[in-house]
Amino acid sequence: MVTRRKYHFIYKTTCEISGKWYIGMHSTYNLDDGYLGSGAYLWHSINKYGEENHTVEILEFCDDRDSLICREKQIVNSAILKEELCI
């Protein structure tokens, strides 16, 4: 049996000190689960500046995991990765 998450969304985590940000996707049952992201560069920022200095905002919801994966690929593209403040 496959476990399905209730919420699927694109999020943006921003370091309030450096101004740098990270965009990713997350699926969860609990919108308040404290998830900040999983990227290596993001975790370097979290370790350097602390979790308390990072904020998460939900950019958009998707209906299911497949559409979430597709949407993340549309948003996180080569142009956005070249942004100066992208973690």
PDB file of C-alpha atoms in Angstrom:
ATOM      1  CA  MET A   1       0.000   0.000   0.000  1.00  0.00           C
ATOM      2  CA  VAL A   2       1.353   3.432  -0.960  1.00  0.00           C
ATOM      3  CA  THR A   3       1.141   6.163   1.680  1.00  0.00           C
ATOM      4  CA  ARG A   4      -0.130   9.429   0.225  1.00  0.00           C
ATOM      5  CA  ARG A   5       0.565  12.827   1.722  1.00  0.00           C
ATOM      6  CA  LYS A   6      -2.277  15.294   2.129  1.00  0.00           C
ATOM      7  CA  TYR A   7      -0.448  18.491   1.097  1.00  0.00           C
ATOM      8  CA  HIS A   8       1.943  19.009  -1.825  1.00  0.00           C
ATOM      9  CA  PHE A   9       3.552  22.403  -2.275  1.00  0.00           C
ATOM     10  CA  ILE A  10       6.391  24.503  -3.643  1.00  0.00           C
ATOM     11  CA  TYR A  11       8.109  26.542  -0.922  1.00  0.00           C
ATOM     12  CA  LYS A  12      10.766  29.203  -0.582  1.00  0.00           C
ATOM     13  CA  THR A  13      13.131  29.215   2.398  1.00  0.00           C
ATOM     14  CA  THR A  14      14.916  32.525   2.974  1.00  0.00           C
ATOM     15  CA  CYS A  15      17.854  33.288   5.260  1.00  0.00           C
ATOM     16  CA  GLU A  16      16.918  36.513   7.020  1.00  0.00           C
ATOM     17  CA  ILE A  17      20.601  37.390   7.571  1.00  0.00           C
ATOM     18  CA  SER A  18      22.135  36.801   4.135  1.00  0.00           C
ATOM     19  CA  GLY A  19      18.967  37.315   2.096  1.00  0.00           C
ATOM     20  CA  LYS A  20      19.713  34.136   0.151  1.00  0.00           C
ATOM     21  CA  TRP A  21      16.842  31.796  -0.659  1.00  0.00           C
ATOM     22  CA  TYR A  22      16.097  28.228  -1.700  1.00  0.00           C
ATOM     23  CA  ILE A  23      13.079  26.904  -3.609  1.00  0.00           C
ATOM     24  CA  GLY A  24      11.971  23.299  -3.250  1.00  0.00           C
ATOM     25  CA  MET A  25       9.006  20.978  -2.977  1.00  0.00           C
ATOM     26  CA  HIS A  26       7.514  19.166  -0.013  1.00  0.00           C
ATOM     27  CA  SER A  27       4.703  16.702   0.643  1.00  0.00           C
ATOM     28  CA  THR A  28       3.339  16.291   4.155  1.00  0.00           C
ATOM     29  CA  TYR A  29       0.337  15.592   6.365  1.00  0.00           C
ATOM     30  CA  ASN A  30       1.181  18.549   8.624  1.00  0.00           C
ATOM     31  CA  LEU A  31       1.708  22.056   7.236  1.00  0.00           C
ATOM     32  CA  ASP A  32       3.446  22.998  10.505  1.00  0.00           C
ATOM     33  CA  ASP A  33       6.004  20.181  10.439  1.00  0.00           C
ATOM     34  CA  GLY A  34       8.973  22.577  10.625  1.00  0.00           C
ATOM     35  CA  TYR A  35      10.435  21.509   7.279  1.00  0.00           C
ATOM     36  CA  LEU A  36      13.004  24.001   5.981  1.00  0.00           C
ATOM     37  CA  GLY A  37      14.356  22.077   3.001  1.00  0.00           C
ATOM     38  CA  SER A  38      16.901  19.419   2.167  1.00  0.00           C
ATOM     39  CA  GLY A  39      19.479  20.986  -0.148  1.00  0.00           C
ATOM     40  CA  ALA A  40      23.130  20.766   0.872  1.00  0.00           C
ATOM     41  CA  TYR A  41      23.735  24.494   0.369  1.00  0.00           C
ATOM     42  CA  LEU A  42      20.587  25.302   2.315  1.00  0.00           C
ATOM     43  CA  TRP A  43      21.742  23.164   5.231  1.00  0.00           C
ATOM     44  CA  HIS A  44      25.113  24.915   5.150  1.00  0.00           C
ATOM     45  CA  SER A  45      23.206  28.187   5.572  1.00  0.00           C
ATOM     46  CA  ILE A  46      21.048  26.727   8.369  1.00  0.00           C
ATOM     47  CA  ASN A  47      24.124  25.442  10.200  1.00  0.00           C
ATOM     48  CA  LYS A  48      25.884  28.790   9.793  1.00  0.00           C
ATOM     49  CA  TYR A  49      23.004  31.153  10.679  1.00  0.00           C
ATOM     50  CA  GLY A  50      20.641  28.896  12.661  1.00  0.00           C
ATOM     51  CA  GLU A  51      17.147  27.594  11.940  1.00  0.00           C
ATOM     52  CA  GLU A  52      15.628  30.595  13.711  1.00  0.00           C
ATOM     53  CA  ASN A  53      17.040  32.885  11.008  1.00  0.00           C
ATOM     54  CA  HIS A  54      15.337  31.029   8.150  1.00  0.00           C
ATOM     55  CA  THR A  55      11.710  31.472   7.146  1.00  0.00           C
ATOM     56  CA  VAL A  56       9.554  29.328   4.889  1.00  0.00           C
ATOM     57  CA  GLU A  57       6.744  30.560   2.699  1.00  0.00           C
ATOM     58  CA  ILE A  58       4.475  28.365   0.626  1.00  0.00           C
ATOM     59  CA  LEU A  59       4.443  29.594  -2.966  1.00  0.00           C
ATOM     60  CA  GLU A  60       1.809  27.264  -4.386  1.00  0.00           C
ATOM     61  CA  PHE A  61      -0.031  24.019  -3.746  1.00  0.00           C
ATOM     62  CA  CYS A  62      -0.363  21.120  -6.184  1.00  0.00           C
ATOM     63  CA  ASP A  63      -3.011  18.398  -6.283  1.00  0.00           C
ATOM     64  CA  ASP A  64      -0.645  15.426  -6.137  1.00  0.00           C
ATOM     65  CA  ARG A  65       3.011  14.410  -5.994  1.00  0.00           C
ATOM     66  CA  ASP A  66       3.365  13.935  -9.772  1.00  0.00           C
ATOM     67  CA  SER A  67       2.122  17.442 -10.559  1.00  0.00           C
ATOM     68  CA  LEU A  68       4.348  18.773  -7.753  1.00  0.00           C
ATOM     69  CA  ILE A  69       7.435  17.204  -9.321  1.00  0.00           C
ATOM     70  CA  CYS A  70       6.503  18.640 -12.715  1.00  0.00           C
ATOM     71  CA  ARG A  71       5.871  22.095 -11.273  1.00  0.00           C
ATOM     72  CA  GLU A  72       9.186  22.169  -9.404  1.00  0.00           C
ATOM     73  CA  LYS A  73      11.000  21.395 -12.660  1.00  0.00           C
ATOM     74  CA  GLN A  74       9.241  24.354 -14.289  1.00  0.00           C
ATOM     75  CA  ILE A  75      10.115  26.751 -11.471  1.00  0.00           C
ATOM     76  CA  VAL A  76      13.621  25.620 -10.532  1.00  0.00           C
ATOM     77  CA  ASN A  77      15.307  25.997 -13.904  1.00  0.00           C
ATOM     78  CA  SER A  78      18.752  27.073 -15.059  1.00  0.00           C
ATOM     79  CA  ALA A  79      17.768  30.759 -15.082  1.00  0.00           C
ATOM     80  CA  ILE A  80      16.627  30.771 -11.463  1.00  0.00           C
ATOM     81  CA  LEU A  81      19.723  28.867 -10.364  1.00  0.00           C
ATOM     82  CA  LYS A  82      21.865  31.707 -11.728  1.00  0.00           C
ATOM     83  CA  GLU A  83      20.153  34.258  -9.453  1.00  0.00           C
ATOM     84  CA  GLU A  84      22.712  35.871  -7.168  1.00  0.00           C
ATOM     85  CA  LEU A  85      20.720  35.224  -3.985  1.00  0.00           C
ATOM     86  CA  CYS A  86      19.786  31.621  -4.797  1.00  0.00           C
ATOM     87  CA  ILE A  87      21.312  29.219  -2.257  1.00  0.00           C
TER      88      ILE A  87
END
